Short mmCIF file of C-alpha atoms in Angstrom, two decimals:
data_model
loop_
_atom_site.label_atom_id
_atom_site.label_comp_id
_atom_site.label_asym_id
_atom_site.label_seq_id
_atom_site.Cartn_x
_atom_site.Cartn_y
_atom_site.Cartn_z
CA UNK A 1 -130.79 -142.42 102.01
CA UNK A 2 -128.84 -143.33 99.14
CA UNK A 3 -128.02 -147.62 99.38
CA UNK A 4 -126.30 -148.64 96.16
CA UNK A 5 -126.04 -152.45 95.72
CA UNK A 6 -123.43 -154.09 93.96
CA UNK A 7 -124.17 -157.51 93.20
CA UNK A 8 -121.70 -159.59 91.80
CA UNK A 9 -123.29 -162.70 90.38
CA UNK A 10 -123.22 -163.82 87.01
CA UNK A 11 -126.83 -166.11 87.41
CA UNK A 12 -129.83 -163.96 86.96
CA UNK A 13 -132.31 -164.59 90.01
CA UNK A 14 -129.57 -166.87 91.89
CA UNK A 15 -129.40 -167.37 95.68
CA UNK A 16 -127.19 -164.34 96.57
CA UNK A 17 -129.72 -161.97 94.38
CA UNK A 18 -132.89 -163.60 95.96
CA UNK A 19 -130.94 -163.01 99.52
CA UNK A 20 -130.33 -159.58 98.85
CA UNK A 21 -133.62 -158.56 97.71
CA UNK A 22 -135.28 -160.23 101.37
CA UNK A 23 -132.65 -157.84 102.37
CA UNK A 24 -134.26 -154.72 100.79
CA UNK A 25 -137.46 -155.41 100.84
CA UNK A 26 -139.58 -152.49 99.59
CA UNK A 27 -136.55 -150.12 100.20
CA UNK A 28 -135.84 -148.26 97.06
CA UNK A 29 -132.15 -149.23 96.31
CA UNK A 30 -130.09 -148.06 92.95
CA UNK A 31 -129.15 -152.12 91.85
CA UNK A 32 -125.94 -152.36 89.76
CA UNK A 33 -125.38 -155.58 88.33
CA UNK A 34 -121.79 -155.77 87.61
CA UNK A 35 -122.01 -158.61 84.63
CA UNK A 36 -124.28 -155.98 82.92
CA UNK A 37 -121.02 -153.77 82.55
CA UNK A 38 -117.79 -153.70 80.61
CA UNK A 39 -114.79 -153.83 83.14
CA UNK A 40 -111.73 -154.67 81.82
CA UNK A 41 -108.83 -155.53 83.84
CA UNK A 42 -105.88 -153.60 84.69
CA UNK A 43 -102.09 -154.02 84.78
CA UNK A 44 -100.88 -152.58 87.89
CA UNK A 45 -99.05 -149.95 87.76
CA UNK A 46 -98.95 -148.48 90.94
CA UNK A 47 -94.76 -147.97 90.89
CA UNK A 48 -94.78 -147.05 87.66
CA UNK A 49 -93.89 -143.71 87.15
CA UNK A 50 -96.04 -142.33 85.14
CA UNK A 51 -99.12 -144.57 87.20
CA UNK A 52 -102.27 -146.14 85.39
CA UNK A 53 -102.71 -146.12 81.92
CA UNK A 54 -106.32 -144.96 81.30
CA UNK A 55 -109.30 -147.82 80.80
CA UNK A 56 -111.81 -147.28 78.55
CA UNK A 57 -114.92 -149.36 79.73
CA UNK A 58 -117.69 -148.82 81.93
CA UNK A 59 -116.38 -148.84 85.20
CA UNK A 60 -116.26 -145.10 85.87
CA UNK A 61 -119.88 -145.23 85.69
CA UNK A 62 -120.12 -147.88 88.53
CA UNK A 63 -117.55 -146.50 90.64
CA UNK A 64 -119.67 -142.60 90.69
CA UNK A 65 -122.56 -144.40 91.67
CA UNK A 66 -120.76 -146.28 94.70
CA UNK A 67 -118.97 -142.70 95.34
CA UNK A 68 -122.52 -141.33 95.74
CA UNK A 69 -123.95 -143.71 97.88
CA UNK A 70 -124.75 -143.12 101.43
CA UNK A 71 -124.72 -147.10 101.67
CA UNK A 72 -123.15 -150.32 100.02
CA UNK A 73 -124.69 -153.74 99.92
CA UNK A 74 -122.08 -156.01 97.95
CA UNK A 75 -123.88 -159.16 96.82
CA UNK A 76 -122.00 -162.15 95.70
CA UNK A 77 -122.03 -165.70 95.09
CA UNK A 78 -119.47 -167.96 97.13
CA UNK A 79 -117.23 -169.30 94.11
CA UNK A 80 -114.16 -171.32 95.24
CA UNK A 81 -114.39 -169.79 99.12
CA UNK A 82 -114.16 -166.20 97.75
CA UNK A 83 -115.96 -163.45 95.50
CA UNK A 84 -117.24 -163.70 92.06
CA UNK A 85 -114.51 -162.72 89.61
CA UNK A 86 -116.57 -159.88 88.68
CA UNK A 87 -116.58 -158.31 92.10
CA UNK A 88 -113.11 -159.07 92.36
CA UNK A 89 -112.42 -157.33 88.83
CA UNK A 90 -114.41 -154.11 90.13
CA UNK A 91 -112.91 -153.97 93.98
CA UNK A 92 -109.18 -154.51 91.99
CA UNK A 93 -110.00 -151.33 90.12
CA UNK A 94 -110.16 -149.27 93.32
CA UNK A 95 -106.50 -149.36 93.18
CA UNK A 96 -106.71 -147.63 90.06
CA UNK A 97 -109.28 -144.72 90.69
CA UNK A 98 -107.29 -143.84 94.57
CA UNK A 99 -104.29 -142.53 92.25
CA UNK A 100 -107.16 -141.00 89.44
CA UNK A 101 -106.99 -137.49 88.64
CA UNK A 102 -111.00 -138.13 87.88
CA UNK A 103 -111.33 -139.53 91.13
CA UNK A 104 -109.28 -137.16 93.58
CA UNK A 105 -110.68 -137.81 96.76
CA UNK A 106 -112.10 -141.40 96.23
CA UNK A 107 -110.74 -142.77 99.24
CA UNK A 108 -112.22 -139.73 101.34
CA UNK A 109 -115.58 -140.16 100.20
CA UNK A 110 -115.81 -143.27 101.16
CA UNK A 111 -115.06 -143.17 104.52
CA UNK A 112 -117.19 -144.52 106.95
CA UNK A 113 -119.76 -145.42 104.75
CA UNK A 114 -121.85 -148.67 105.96
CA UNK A 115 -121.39 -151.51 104.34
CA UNK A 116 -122.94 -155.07 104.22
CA UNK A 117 -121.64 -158.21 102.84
CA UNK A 118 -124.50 -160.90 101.32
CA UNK A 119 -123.43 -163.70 100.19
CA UNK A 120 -124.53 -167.47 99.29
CA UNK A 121 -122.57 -170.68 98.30
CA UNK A 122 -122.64 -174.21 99.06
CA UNK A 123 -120.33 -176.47 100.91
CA UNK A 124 -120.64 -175.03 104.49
CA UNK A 125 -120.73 -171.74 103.67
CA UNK A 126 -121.32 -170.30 107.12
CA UNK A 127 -118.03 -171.65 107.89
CA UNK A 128 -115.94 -171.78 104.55
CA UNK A 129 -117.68 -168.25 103.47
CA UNK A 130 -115.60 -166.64 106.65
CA UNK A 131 -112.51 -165.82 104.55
CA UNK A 132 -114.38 -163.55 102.03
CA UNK A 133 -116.11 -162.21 105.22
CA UNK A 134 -112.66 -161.52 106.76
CA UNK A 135 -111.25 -160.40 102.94
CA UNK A 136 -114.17 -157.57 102.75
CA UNK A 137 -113.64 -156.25 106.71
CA UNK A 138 -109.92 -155.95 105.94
CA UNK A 139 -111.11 -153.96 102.16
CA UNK A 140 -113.40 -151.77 104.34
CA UNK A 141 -110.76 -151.24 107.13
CA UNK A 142 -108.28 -150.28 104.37
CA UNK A 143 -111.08 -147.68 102.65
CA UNK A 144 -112.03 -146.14 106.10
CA UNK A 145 -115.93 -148.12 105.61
CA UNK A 146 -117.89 -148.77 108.16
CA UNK A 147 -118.64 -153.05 107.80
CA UNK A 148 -121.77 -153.21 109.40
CA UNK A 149 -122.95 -156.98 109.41
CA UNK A 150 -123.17 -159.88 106.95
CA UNK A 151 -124.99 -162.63 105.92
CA UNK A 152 -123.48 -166.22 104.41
CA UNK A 153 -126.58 -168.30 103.39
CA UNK A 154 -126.60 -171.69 101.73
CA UNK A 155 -127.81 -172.44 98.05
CA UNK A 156 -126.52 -174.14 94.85
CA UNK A 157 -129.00 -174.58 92.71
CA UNK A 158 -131.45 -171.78 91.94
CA UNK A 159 -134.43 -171.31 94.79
CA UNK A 160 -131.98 -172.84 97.35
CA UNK A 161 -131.88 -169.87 99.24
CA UNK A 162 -135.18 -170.11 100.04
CA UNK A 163 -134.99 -173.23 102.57
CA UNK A 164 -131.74 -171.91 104.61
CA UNK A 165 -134.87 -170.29 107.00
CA UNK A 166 -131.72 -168.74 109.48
CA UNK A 167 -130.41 -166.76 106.31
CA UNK A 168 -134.08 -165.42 105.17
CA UNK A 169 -134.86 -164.42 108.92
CA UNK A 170 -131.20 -162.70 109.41
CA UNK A 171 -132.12 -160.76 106.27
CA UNK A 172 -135.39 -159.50 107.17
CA UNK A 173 -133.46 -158.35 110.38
CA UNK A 174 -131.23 -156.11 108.22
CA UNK A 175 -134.16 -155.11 106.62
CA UNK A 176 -135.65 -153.56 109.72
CA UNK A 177 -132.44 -152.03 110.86
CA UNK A 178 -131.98 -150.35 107.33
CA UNK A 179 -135.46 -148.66 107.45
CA UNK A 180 -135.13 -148.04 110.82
CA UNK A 181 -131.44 -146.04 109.90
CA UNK A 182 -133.17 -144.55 106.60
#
């Protein structure tokens, strides 16, 4: 099995990393950190006539690699009750590659693939973290994916993570269920 995981954090070892690797355990996972990569905006286009002007950064890379997965952990930090602006930067793309000559069946192939959202903030984030929950069910509905579970744990500064015991044990759950599915 093929589990890509996108992790959108800009803090190298933060809470939502350390989350997501109790999360995966010993399973071998393809990790993308998305800071690591060029991704430019775009200007949306969509009604334009002649559509998207071509990007040139790295986000064609990324995107194969999602493409090719059999399934997607996205990883990010709560940051003002949503995603990191580099997750939001690479899901805003999407728009982009469904209307991609490179990309002609993108939203085909990834139908019903599993996903799982991990994610850690402070400021009640089991509670104030249920928009982006909500935000990446209705992104999942719209792509045909499968949203399989989540996880909103609480940490600000780094190790955090570590004491919110109900978010370590819920991950280790996922764990088993993913090598269990594998």
């Amino acid at each position: 099995m093929n589990i890509v995981v996108l992790y959108g954090g800009t803090r190298e070892g933060g809470n939502t990393e350390l989350l997501t690797e109790t999360v995966i355990g010993d399973l071998t996972v393809h990790r993308i950190f998305l800071k690591d990569y060029q991704m430019n905006h775009i200007i949306d286009q969509r009604h334009d006539d002649k559509g998207f002007d071509q990007v040139e950064d790295d986000y064609d890379q990324v995107v194969s690699k999602m493409i090719d997965a059999d399934v997607l952990i996205f990883a990010t930090p709560i940051y003002w009750y949503g995603m990191s602006s580099v997750m939001k930067t690479f899901i805003d793309r999407w728009s982009q590659t469904a209307r991609d000559e490179k990309f002609p069946n993108f939203k085909e192939s990834m139908a019903n693939k599993p996903v799982y959202l991990i994610a850690a903030g402070g400021d009640e984030p089991r509670i104030k973290g249920l928009p982006l929950v909500q935000q990446f069910k209705y992104i999942c509905e719209f792509m045909n994916l499968t949203f399989v579970d989540y996880i909103l744990g609480e940490g600000v500064k780094p190790l955090d993570i570590l004491n919110d015991e109900k978010a370590i044990e819920y991950a280790k759950g996922i764990n088993k269920d993913l090598i269990h599915s594998n």
